């Protein structure tokens, strides 16, 4: 007998094709999607408009993946940070963040990460494994259970553990399921994928039919600094990265977000701000400044607040859209998430415009 598949790993068209191949009505795929993603049931038995025989057949071929809540930390600012345990015992982090009028979930795309960035706690784990589409979707579904009555997750950001473009095919499948109107019905504008700068995947992503906002972690304004911080810069240096961003097919009124970590004396001077402007000149972009989140023993330091403001001011005064990410959940950072690496990454944030 074939091994069973996680029902949440299939796109609507794949499920459609499966029903067809089984000699069943293909519209069943939409019904299943409705139950899984809109009703969020976790067993075929609960699907009322599916016959008993078909339920049995589905159970023979598919199963429902489930995350275990290994640790859940509530912050006084309303954000919730999760350490989820996967079926094989590995753990990932996700964060549910309340904003004034909506909720955002920050998801992980891998266990660990292969990119080796010098400042990042996840990098210390090395690459462990890719998450399947179902395991990425599960983070959204599980966090949704903690929403107040009537609320939904409006935004999803791929800024947790892992490099999403290193798990490219699963990322695309996940986006397709998320954006399917019979699935989670996310609008492309509400989903952001953050990459450390894998140039071939940036090019490929620009040509996909499924869309999402693109965020690029810049962090260094010349090759020397960026290579020190991010080894990926050896393969794809700033010239190649900026060229790929220049060629990236943006829809009208869309911009590329450049994430830029402010680290005392390493990236936070006005000279760096000047260089950043030169580097990105001609692009449609905005900058998201992230004051460095220190962890015990980290060699980089967070700048003083005045320096963060001065950096932002320099950009704003020159007409650049520049926001500062203020970490939410500061009060739980020490207590929570020490169990898995990556805990000091700033998943829990809101953006503060000037
Ligand atoms: N791997 C992807 C997405 C996850 S990292 C990427 O690198 O873009 C999400 C963001 O957190 C990145 O912009 C990264 O530069 C930043 N980051 C990682 N560790 C950090 C830390 N300790 N303090 C502040 N930002 C950090
Ligand atoms: Fe991976 Fe992103 Fe951390 Fe770099 S910053 S090691 S790409 S998760």
mmCIF file of C-alpha atoms and ligand atoms in Angstrom:
data_model
loop_
_atom_site.group_PDB
_atom_site.id
_atom_site.type_symbol
_atom_site.label_atom_id
_atom_site.label_comp_id
_atom_site.label_asym_id
_atom_site.label_seq_id
_atom_site.Cartn_x
_atom_site.Cartn_y
_atom_site.Cartn_z
ATOM 1 C CA UNK A 1 0.000 0.000 0.000
ATOM 2 C CA UNK A 2 1.227 3.476 -0.812
ATOM 3 C CA UNK A 3 2.228 5.679 2.091
ATOM 4 C CA UNK A 4 -0.357 8.193 3.162
ATOM 5 C CA UNK A 5 0.123 11.889 2.387
ATOM 6 C CA UNK A 6 -0.590 14.874 4.546
ATOM 7 C CA UNK A 7 -3.810 16.338 3.146
ATOM 8 C CA UNK A 8 -2.363 19.830 3.761
ATOM 9 C CA UNK A 9 0.532 19.206 1.372
ATOM 10 C CA UNK A 10 -1.734 19.253 -1.695
ATOM 11 C CA UNK A 11 -2.812 22.228 -3.761
ATOM 12 C CA UNK A 12 -6.410 22.447 -4.906
ATOM 13 C CA UNK A 13 -5.496 21.348 -8.422
ATOM 14 C CA UNK A 14 -3.500 18.387 -7.130
ATOM 15 C CA UNK A 15 -6.449 17.284 -5.033
ATOM 16 C CA UNK A 16 -8.729 17.871 -7.986
ATOM 17 C CA UNK A 17 -6.531 15.581 -10.092
ATOM 18 C CA UNK A 18 -6.482 12.959 -7.357
ATOM 19 C CA UNK A 19 -10.288 12.800 -7.201
ATOM 20 C CA UNK A 20 -10.449 12.581 -10.962
ATOM 21 C CA UNK A 21 -7.949 9.730 -11.031
ATOM 22 C CA UNK A 22 -10.040 7.924 -8.417
ATOM 23 C CA UNK A 23 -13.119 8.235 -10.600
ATOM 24 C CA UNK A 24 -14.693 10.630 -8.096
ATOM 25 C CA UNK A 25 -16.254 14.031 -8.739
ATOM 26 C CA UNK A 26 -13.435 16.591 -8.911
ATOM 27 C CA UNK A 27 -15.544 19.247 -7.118
ATOM 28 C CA UNK A 28 -14.951 17.212 -3.978
ATOM 29 C CA UNK A 29 -11.542 18.908 -3.834
ATOM 30 C CA UNK A 30 -13.196 22.255 -3.103
ATOM 31 C CA UNK A 31 -15.329 20.677 -0.435
ATOM 32 C CA UNK A 32 -12.275 19.189 1.242
ATOM 33 C CA UNK A 33 -10.451 22.529 1.082
ATOM 34 C CA UNK A 34 -13.452 24.209 2.625
ATOM 35 C CA UNK A 35 -13.457 21.784 5.559
ATOM 36 C CA UNK A 36 -9.712 21.802 6.097
ATOM 37 C CA UNK A 37 -8.981 25.514 5.767
ATOM 38 C CA UNK A 38 -12.241 27.335 6.358
ATOM 39 C CA UNK A 39 -13.924 25.093 8.893
ATOM 40 C CA UNK A 40 -10.511 23.955 10.091
ATOM 41 C CA UNK A 41 -11.601 20.442 10.970
ATOM 42 C CA UNK A 42 -8.902 17.916 11.746
ATOM 43 C CA UNK A 43 -10.557 14.655 10.709
ATOM 44 C CA UNK A 44 -12.369 13.466 7.606
ATOM 45 C CA UNK A 45 -15.102 12.110 9.911
ATOM 46 C CA UNK A 46 -16.213 15.690 10.606
ATOM 47 C CA UNK A 47 -16.872 16.492 6.941
ATOM 48 C CA UNK A 48 -20.631 16.309 6.791
ATOM 49 C CA UNK A 49 -21.203 16.392 3.031
ATOM 50 C CA UNK A 50 -18.774 13.541 2.281
ATOM 51 C CA UNK A 51 -20.083 9.985 2.121
ATOM 52 C CA UNK A 52 -18.909 7.339 4.521
ATOM 53 C CA UNK A 53 -17.294 5.344 1.718
ATOM 54 C CA UNK A 54 -15.386 8.360 0.471
ATOM 55 C CA UNK A 55 -14.257 9.268 3.975
ATOM 56 C CA UNK A 56 -12.856 5.794 4.301
ATOM 57 C CA UNK A 57 -11.026 6.105 1.001
ATOM 58 C CA UNK A 58 -9.626 9.494 2.041
ATOM 59 C CA UNK A 59 -8.424 8.025 5.308
ATOM 60 C CA UNK A 60 -6.634 5.309 3.387
ATOM 61 C CA UNK A 61 -4.700 7.841 1.322
ATOM 62 C CA UNK A 62 -4.335 10.914 3.518
ATOM 63 C CA UNK A 63 -3.749 12.008 7.086
ATOM 64 C CA UNK A 64 -3.894 15.336 8.936
ATOM 65 C CA UNK A 65 -0.604 16.642 10.276
ATOM 66 C CA UNK A 66 -0.743 18.350 13.634
ATOM 67 C CA UNK A 67 1.632 20.508 15.592
ATOM 68 C CA UNK A 68 2.059 20.074 19.308
ATOM 69 C CA UNK A 69 2.287 23.177 21.443
ATOM 70 C CA UNK A 70 5.628 22.619 23.085
ATOM 71 C CA UNK A 71 5.764 26.068 24.622
ATOM 72 C CA UNK A 72 3.435 29.069 24.399
ATOM 73 C CA UNK A 73 4.466 32.452 25.778
ATOM 74 C CA UNK A 74 2.075 35.346 26.117
ATOM 75 C CA UNK A 75 3.510 38.823 26.095
ATOM 76 C CA UNK A 76 1.946 41.765 27.884
ATOM 77 C CA UNK A 77 1.680 43.486 24.487
ATOM 78 C CA UNK A 78 -0.632 40.726 23.253
ATOM 79 C CA UNK A 79 1.768 38.814 21.052
ATOM 80 C CA UNK A 80 2.082 35.071 21.463
ATOM 81 C CA UNK A 81 5.243 33.177 20.723
ATOM 82 C CA UNK A 82 5.043 29.460 20.049
ATOM 83 C CA UNK A 83 7.535 26.666 20.037
ATOM 84 C CA UNK A 84 5.794 23.973 18.023
ATOM 85 C CA UNK A 85 6.876 20.371 18.003
ATOM 86 C CA UNK A 86 6.657 18.609 14.645
ATOM 87 C CA UNK A 87 5.781 14.932 14.178
ATOM 88 C CA UNK A 88 9.469 13.940 14.283
ATOM 89 C CA UNK A 89 10.093 15.846 17.510
ATOM 90 C CA UNK A 90 11.905 18.764 15.833
ATOM 91 C CA UNK A 91 10.835 22.238 16.875
ATOM 92 C CA UNK A 92 10.077 25.503 15.133
ATOM 93 C CA UNK A 93 8.956 28.924 16.236
ATOM 94 C CA UNK A 94 6.008 31.010 15.137
ATOM 95 C CA UNK A 95 4.583 34.251 16.456
ATOM 96 C CA UNK A 96 1.062 35.663 16.461
ATOM 97 C CA UNK A 97 1.108 39.453 16.557
ATOM 98 C CA UNK A 98 -1.837 41.717 17.147
ATOM 99 C CA UNK A 99 -1.886 45.075 15.372
ATOM 100 C CA UNK A 100 -4.378 47.858 15.754
ATOM 101 C CA UNK A 101 -6.865 46.350 13.309
ATOM 102 C CA UNK A 102 -5.469 43.000 12.284
ATOM 103 C CA UNK A 103 -3.345 39.987 13.167
ATOM 104 C CA UNK A 104 -0.101 38.815 11.620
ATOM 105 C CA UNK A 105 1.536 35.420 11.903
ATOM 106 C CA UNK A 106 5.272 35.031 11.423
ATOM 107 C CA UNK A 107 6.087 31.521 10.220
ATOM 108 C CA UNK A 108 9.188 29.360 9.981
ATOM 109 C CA UNK A 109 10.029 27.695 6.685
ATOM 110 C CA UNK A 110 12.799 25.340 7.843
ATOM 111 C CA UNK A 111 14.148 23.725 10.976
ATOM 112 C CA UNK A 112 17.446 25.578 11.347
ATOM 113 C CA UNK A 113 19.039 27.353 8.410
ATOM 114 C CA UNK A 114 21.969 26.712 6.091
ATOM 115 C CA UNK A 115 22.831 30.337 5.362
ATOM 116 C CA UNK A 116 25.164 30.846 8.303
ATOM 117 C CA UNK A 117 24.550 34.541 8.954
ATOM 118 C CA UNK A 118 26.947 35.691 11.643
ATOM 119 C CA UNK A 119 24.388 37.586 13.719
ATOM 120 C CA UNK A 120 21.560 35.062 13.662
ATOM 121 C CA UNK A 121 20.766 32.490 16.351
ATOM 122 C CA UNK A 122 19.023 30.153 13.899
ATOM 123 C CA UNK A 123 22.267 29.925 11.933
ATOM 124 C CA UNK A 124 23.907 28.247 14.922
ATOM 125 C CA UNK A 125 21.624 25.234 14.533
ATOM 126 C CA UNK A 126 22.793 24.680 10.989
ATOM 127 C CA UNK A 127 20.343 23.260 8.496
ATOM 128 C CA UNK A 128 18.199 20.495 9.962
ATOM 129 C CA UNK A 129 15.381 20.030 7.446
ATOM 130 C CA UNK A 130 12.804 21.722 5.255
ATOM 131 C CA UNK A 131 9.249 22.136 6.428
ATOM 132 C CA UNK A 132 6.533 20.669 4.240
ATOM 133 C CA UNK A 133 3.720 22.940 3.005
ATOM 134 C CA UNK A 134 1.405 21.319 5.565
ATOM 135 C CA UNK A 135 3.818 22.075 8.379
ATOM 136 C CA UNK A 136 4.026 25.731 7.353
ATOM 137 C CA UNK A 137 0.232 25.999 7.040
ATOM 138 C CA UNK A 138 -0.196 24.260 10.395
ATOM 139 C CA UNK A 139 1.591 27.173 12.085
ATOM 140 C CA UNK A 140 -1.054 29.565 10.756
ATOM 141 C CA UNK A 141 -3.937 27.218 11.585
ATOM 142 C CA UNK A 142 -2.659 26.555 15.091
ATOM 143 C CA UNK A 143 -2.028 30.211 15.915
ATOM 144 C CA UNK A 144 -5.515 31.071 14.568
ATOM 145 C CA UNK A 145 -7.018 29.055 17.393
ATOM 146 C CA UNK A 146 -5.900 31.758 19.825
ATOM 147 C CA UNK A 147 -7.604 34.610 17.983
ATOM 148 C CA UNK A 148 -10.539 36.367 19.601
ATOM 149 C CA UNK A 149 -13.949 35.321 18.273
ATOM 150 C CA UNK A 150 -14.561 36.624 14.749
ATOM 151 C CA UNK A 151 -10.947 37.600 14.060
ATOM 152 C CA UNK A 152 -8.807 36.126 11.289
ATOM 153 C CA UNK A 153 -5.125 36.190 10.452
ATOM 154 C CA UNK A 154 -4.750 38.863 7.794
ATOM 155 C CA UNK A 155 -1.003 38.920 7.206
ATOM 156 C CA UNK A 156 1.636 36.241 7.051
ATOM 157 C CA UNK A 157 5.353 36.936 6.994
ATOM 158 C CA UNK A 158 8.005 34.319 6.262
ATOM 159 C CA UNK A 159 10.460 35.723 8.765
ATOM 160 C CA UNK A 160 10.776 32.957 11.328
ATOM 161 C CA UNK A 161 13.406 30.253 11.224
ATOM 162 C CA UNK A 162 14.913 29.329 7.904
ATOM 163 C CA UNK A 163 15.506 30.695 4.420
ATOM 164 C CA UNK A 164 12.226 30.352 2.497
ATOM 165 C CA UNK A 165 13.951 30.432 -0.909
ATOM 166 C CA UNK A 166 16.035 27.470 0.189
ATOM 167 C CA UNK A 167 12.799 25.526 0.451
ATOM 168 C CA UNK A 168 11.507 26.926 -2.800
ATOM 169 C CA UNK A 169 9.066 24.311 -4.082
ATOM 170 C CA UNK A 170 7.384 23.888 -0.708
ATOM 171 C CA UNK A 171 7.160 27.671 -0.385
ATOM 172 C CA UNK A 172 5.363 27.972 -3.730
ATOM 173 C CA UNK A 173 2.957 25.141 -2.865
ATOM 174 C CA UNK A 174 2.252 26.786 0.499
ATOM 175 C CA UNK A 175 1.517 30.134 -1.159
ATOM 176 C CA UNK A 176 -0.824 28.475 -3.645
ATOM 177 C CA UNK A 177 -2.807 26.802 -0.876
ATOM 178 C CA UNK A 178 -2.823 29.997 1.205
ATOM 179 C CA UNK A 179 -4.098 32.094 -1.653
ATOM 180 C CA UNK A 180 -6.676 29.650 -3.003
ATOM 181 C CA UNK A 181 -10.146 31.108 -2.418
ATOM 182 C CA UNK A 182 -11.297 27.712 -1.245
ATOM 183 C CA UNK A 183 -8.293 27.557 1.054
ATOM 184 C CA UNK A 184 -7.157 30.270 3.413
ATOM 185 C CA UNK A 185 -8.033 32.967 0.875
ATOM 186 C CA UNK A 186 -5.053 35.218 1.594
ATOM 187 C CA UNK A 187 -4.515 38.124 -0.707
ATOM 188 C CA UNK A 188 -1.018 38.252 -2.206
ATOM 189 C CA UNK A 189 -0.608 41.742 -0.753
ATOM 190 C CA UNK A 190 -0.875 40.299 2.747
ATOM 191 C CA UNK A 191 1.942 37.809 2.430
ATOM 192 C CA UNK A 192 5.639 38.683 2.580
ATOM 193 C CA UNK A 193 8.567 36.396 1.894
ATOM 194 C CA UNK A 194 11.918 37.426 3.337
ATOM 195 C CA UNK A 195 15.154 36.187 1.792
ATOM 196 C CA UNK A 196 18.800 36.581 2.644
ATOM 197 C CA UNK A 197 19.413 37.243 -1.050
ATOM 198 C CA UNK A 198 19.423 34.045 -3.102
ATOM 199 C CA UNK A 199 19.571 35.712 -6.503
ATOM 200 C CA UNK A 200 18.437 32.825 -8.773
ATOM 201 C CA UNK A 201 15.361 32.305 -6.587
ATOM 202 C CA UNK A 202 14.588 36.030 -6.574
ATOM 203 C CA UNK A 203 14.556 35.918 -10.375
ATOM 204 C CA UNK A 204 12.442 32.773 -10.393
ATOM 205 C CA UNK A 205 10.013 34.119 -7.822
ATOM 206 C CA UNK A 206 9.414 37.213 -9.918
ATOM 207 C CA UNK A 207 8.149 34.976 -12.710
ATOM 208 C CA UNK A 208 5.783 32.853 -10.629
ATOM 209 C CA UNK A 209 2.058 33.120 -11.167
ATOM 210 C CA UNK A 210 1.549 33.055 -7.426
ATOM 211 C CA UNK A 211 2.581 36.383 -5.909
ATOM 212 C CA UNK A 212 3.788 37.691 -2.559
ATOM 213 C CA UNK A 213 5.646 40.720 -1.295
ATOM 214 C CA UNK A 214 9.421 40.449 -1.429
ATOM 215 C CA UNK A 215 11.674 41.438 1.468
ATOM 216 C CA UNK A 216 15.442 41.235 1.128
ATOM 217 C CA UNK A 217 17.739 41.181 4.140
ATOM 218 C CA UNK A 218 20.412 43.672 3.184
ATOM 219 C CA UNK A 219 22.218 44.329 6.456
ATOM 220 C CA UNK A 220 25.466 45.436 4.845
ATOM 221 C CA UNK A 221 25.994 48.302 2.409
ATOM 222 C CA UNK A 222 29.281 47.160 0.903
ATOM 223 C CA UNK A 223 30.582 43.712 0.038
ATOM 224 C CA UNK A 224 33.121 43.715 2.820
ATOM 225 C CA UNK A 225 30.574 44.252 5.599
ATOM 226 C CA UNK A 226 27.890 42.137 3.991
ATOM 227 C CA UNK A 227 30.205 39.181 3.439
ATOM 228 C CA UNK A 228 31.293 39.368 7.050
ATOM 229 C CA UNK A 229 27.668 39.275 8.181
ATOM 230 C CA UNK A 230 26.135 37.062 5.513
ATOM 231 C CA UNK A 231 28.197 34.368 3.745
ATOM 232 C CA UNK A 232 25.584 34.278 0.954
ATOM 233 C CA UNK A 233 27.183 37.505 -0.254
ATOM 234 C CA UNK A 234 30.185 35.526 -1.509
ATOM 235 C CA UNK A 235 28.006 33.745 -4.042
ATOM 236 C CA UNK A 236 25.677 36.651 -4.778
ATOM 237 C CA UNK A 237 27.359 39.951 -4.078
ATOM 238 C CA UNK A 238 25.661 43.319 -3.830
ATOM 239 C CA UNK A 239 26.034 44.062 -7.512
ATOM 240 C CA UNK A 240 24.236 40.832 -8.428
ATOM 241 C CA UNK A 241 21.652 41.279 -5.703
ATOM 242 C CA UNK A 242 20.798 44.851 -6.632
ATOM 243 C CA UNK A 243 20.660 43.924 -10.340
ATOM 244 C CA UNK A 244 18.156 41.145 -9.555
ATOM 245 C CA UNK A 245 16.053 43.591 -7.525
ATOM 246 C CA UNK A 246 16.231 46.133 -10.330
ATOM 247 C CA UNK A 247 14.934 43.558 -12.800
ATOM 248 C CA UNK A 248 12.294 42.212 -10.410
ATOM 249 C CA UNK A 249 8.821 42.624 -11.954
ATOM 250 C CA UNK A 250 6.981 44.726 -9.392
ATOM 251 C CA UNK A 251 3.304 45.404 -9.709
ATOM 252 C CA UNK A 252 2.276 49.042 -9.737
ATOM 253 C CA UNK A 253 2.569 50.835 -6.402
ATOM 254 C CA UNK A 254 4.601 47.924 -5.028
ATOM 255 C CA UNK A 255 8.066 48.189 -3.547
ATOM 256 C CA UNK A 256 10.741 45.790 -2.431
ATOM 257 C CA UNK A 257 11.372 45.926 1.305
ATOM 258 C CA UNK A 258 14.992 45.945 2.392
ATOM 259 C CA UNK A 259 15.504 44.778 5.930
ATOM 260 C CA UNK A 260 18.487 46.382 7.557
ATOM 261 C CA UNK A 261 19.733 45.403 11.010
ATOM 262 C CA UNK A 262 21.271 48.244 12.959
ATOM 263 C CA UNK A 263 24.290 46.940 14.878
ATOM 264 C CA UNK A 264 26.358 49.345 16.925
ATOM 265 C CA UNK A 265 29.485 50.465 15.039
ATOM 266 C CA UNK A 266 29.020 47.809 12.355
ATOM 267 C CA UNK A 267 26.055 49.034 10.310
ATOM 268 C CA UNK A 268 24.612 52.047 12.107
ATOM 269 C CA UNK A 269 26.617 55.117 11.034
ATOM 270 C CA UNK A 270 25.348 57.937 8.849
ATOM 271 C CA UNK A 271 28.074 56.923 6.381
ATOM 272 C CA UNK A 272 26.287 53.570 6.107
ATOM 273 C CA UNK A 273 22.968 55.325 5.576
ATOM 274 C CA UNK A 274 24.515 57.388 2.783
ATOM 275 C CA UNK A 275 25.953 54.307 1.142
ATOM 276 C CA UNK A 276 22.594 52.533 1.452
ATOM 277 C CA UNK A 277 20.911 55.316 -0.492
ATOM 278 C CA UNK A 278 23.533 55.153 -3.245
ATOM 279 C CA UNK A 279 23.280 51.403 -3.460
ATOM 280 C CA UNK A 280 19.501 51.337 -3.814
ATOM 281 C CA UNK A 281 19.218 54.422 -5.987
ATOM 282 C CA UNK A 282 16.750 53.879 -8.815
ATOM 283 C CA UNK A 283 14.893 51.013 -7.143
ATOM 284 C CA UNK A 284 11.306 51.149 -5.879
ATOM 285 C CA UNK A 285 11.945 50.249 -2.272
ATOM 286 C CA UNK A 286 11.349 50.868 1.381
ATOM 287 C CA UNK A 287 13.647 50.193 4.276
ATOM 288 C CA UNK A 288 12.776 48.365 7.435
ATOM 289 C CA UNK A 289 15.325 49.131 10.129
ATOM 290 C CA UNK A 290 15.732 46.452 12.795
ATOM 291 C CA UNK A 291 17.630 47.386 15.945
ATOM 292 C CA UNK A 292 19.758 44.317 16.643
ATOM 293 C CA UNK A 293 18.318 41.831 19.126
ATOM 294 C CA UNK A 294 21.126 40.753 21.363
ATOM 295 C CA UNK A 295 21.392 37.292 22.832
ATOM 296 C CA UNK A 296 23.633 36.197 25.672
ATOM 297 C CA UNK A 297 27.198 36.313 24.444
ATOM 298 C CA UNK A 298 26.391 37.838 21.057
ATOM 299 C CA UNK A 299 29.257 39.769 19.556
ATOM 300 C CA UNK A 300 27.064 42.441 18.004
ATOM 301 C CA UNK A 301 25.331 45.120 20.022
ATOM 302 C CA UNK A 302 22.143 47.103 19.644
ATOM 303 C CA UNK A 303 22.819 50.793 19.018
ATOM 304 C CA UNK A 304 21.547 53.502 21.309
ATOM 305 C CA UNK A 305 18.031 54.662 20.436
ATOM 306 C CA UNK A 306 19.310 58.095 19.326
ATOM 307 C CA UNK A 307 21.460 56.389 16.723
ATOM 308 C CA UNK A 308 18.497 54.395 15.425
ATOM 309 C CA UNK A 309 16.510 57.609 15.126
ATOM 310 C CA UNK A 310 19.346 59.484 13.461
ATOM 311 C CA UNK A 311 19.723 56.702 10.877
ATOM 312 C CA UNK A 312 15.992 56.685 10.173
ATOM 313 C CA UNK A 313 15.867 60.491 10.048
ATOM 314 C CA UNK A 314 18.656 60.583 7.472
ATOM 315 C CA UNK A 315 16.626 58.318 5.169
ATOM 316 C CA UNK A 316 13.288 60.015 5.779
ATOM 317 C CA UNK A 317 14.759 63.435 5.079
ATOM 318 C CA UNK A 318 15.809 62.172 1.680
ATOM 319 C CA UNK A 319 12.352 60.893 0.822
ATOM 320 C CA UNK A 320 12.913 57.222 1.605
ATOM 321 C CA UNK A 321 10.146 55.283 3.305
ATOM 322 C CA UNK A 322 11.917 53.969 6.375
ATOM 323 C CA UNK A 323 10.267 52.225 9.316
ATOM 324 C CA UNK A 324 11.768 50.904 12.522
ATOM 325 C CA UNK A 325 10.729 47.511 13.790
ATOM 326 C CA UNK A 326 10.158 47.576 17.461
ATOM 327 C CA UNK A 327 10.250 44.113 18.905
ATOM 328 C CA UNK A 328 7.084 43.160 20.595
ATOM 329 C CA UNK A 329 7.198 40.538 23.263
ATOM 330 C CA UNK A 330 10.342 42.008 24.799
ATOM 331 C CA UNK A 331 9.134 40.874 28.193
ATOM 332 C CA UNK A 332 9.009 37.229 27.159
ATOM 333 C CA UNK A 333 12.257 37.047 25.264
ATOM 334 C CA UNK A 334 14.280 36.078 28.291
ATOM 335 C CA UNK A 335 11.790 33.639 29.697
ATOM 336 C CA UNK A 336 10.577 32.089 26.514
ATOM 337 C CA UNK A 337 12.098 30.377 23.557
ATOM 338 C CA UNK A 338 15.433 29.561 25.092
ATOM 339 C CA UNK A 339 14.497 26.003 24.298
ATOM 340 C CA UNK A 340 15.185 26.318 20.642
ATOM 341 C CA UNK A 341 17.761 28.344 18.830
ATOM 342 C CA UNK A 342 16.581 31.376 16.987
ATOM 343 C CA UNK A 343 14.745 32.809 19.908
ATOM 344 C CA UNK A 344 16.261 36.245 19.621
ATOM 345 C CA UNK A 345 15.226 36.790 16.062
ATOM 346 C CA UNK A 346 12.853 39.689 15.856
ATOM 347 C CA UNK A 347 9.812 37.836 14.686
ATOM 348 C CA UNK A 348 7.706 39.661 17.180
ATOM 349 C CA UNK A 349 7.546 43.122 15.846
ATOM 350 C CA UNK A 350 5.457 45.943 14.755
ATOM 351 C CA UNK A 351 6.513 48.609 12.387
ATOM 352 C CA UNK A 352 6.752 52.155 13.576
ATOM 353 C CA UNK A 353 6.791 54.864 11.005
ATOM 354 C CA UNK A 354 8.321 58.138 11.989
HETATM 355 N N1 LIG B 1 16.006 33.814 6.355
HETATM 356 C C1 LIG B 1 15.240 34.921 5.945
HETATM 357 C C2 LIG B 1 14.013 35.149 6.793
HETATM 358 C C3 LIG B 1 14.150 34.922 8.278
HETATM 359 S S1 LIG B 1 15.210 36.029 9.129
HETATM 360 C C4 LIG B 1 16.107 36.180 5.903
HETATM 361 O O1 LIG B 1 17.224 36.130 6.395
HETATM 362 O O2 LIG B 1 15.642 37.173 5.354
HETATM 363 C C5 LIG B 1 14.184 37.477 9.295
HETATM 364 C C6 LIG B 1 14.948 38.760 9.537
HETATM 365 O O3 LIG B 1 15.536 38.765 10.847
HETATM 366 C C7 LIG B 1 16.109 38.982 8.576
HETATM 367 O O4 LIG B 1 15.996 40.271 8.000
HETATM 368 C C8 LIG B 1 17.349 38.909 9.446
HETATM 369 O O5 LIG B 1 18.355 39.742 8.921
HETATM 370 C C9 LIG B 1 16.823 39.372 10.780
HETATM 371 N N2 LIG B 1 17.560 38.946 11.973
HETATM 372 C C10 LIG B 1 18.089 37.734 12.235
HETATM 373 N N3 LIG B 1 18.664 37.726 13.466
HETATM 374 C C11 LIG B 1 18.493 38.967 13.996
HETATM 375 C C12 LIG B 1 18.825 39.593 15.250
HETATM 376 N N4 LIG B 1 19.458 38.924 16.195
HETATM 377 N N5 LIG B 1 18.461 40.874 15.440
HETATM 378 C C13 LIG B 1 17.792 41.551 14.486
HETATM 379 N N6 LIG B 1 17.432 41.022 13.318
HETATM 380 C C14 LIG B 1 17.788 39.745 13.055
HETATM 381 FE FE1 LIG B 2 19.023 31.998 7.928
HETATM 382 FE FE2 LIG B 2 17.761 34.374 7.781
HETATM 383 FE FE3 LIG B 2 19.100 33.625 10.017
HETATM 384 FE FE4 LIG B 2 20.455 34.252 7.813
HETATM 385 S S1 LIG B 2 19.127 35.631 9.001
HETATM 386 S S2 LIG B 2 20.827 32.468 9.132
HETATM 387 S S3 LIG B 2 19.125 33.450 6.231
HETATM 388 S S4 LIG B 2 17.279 32.648 9.165
#
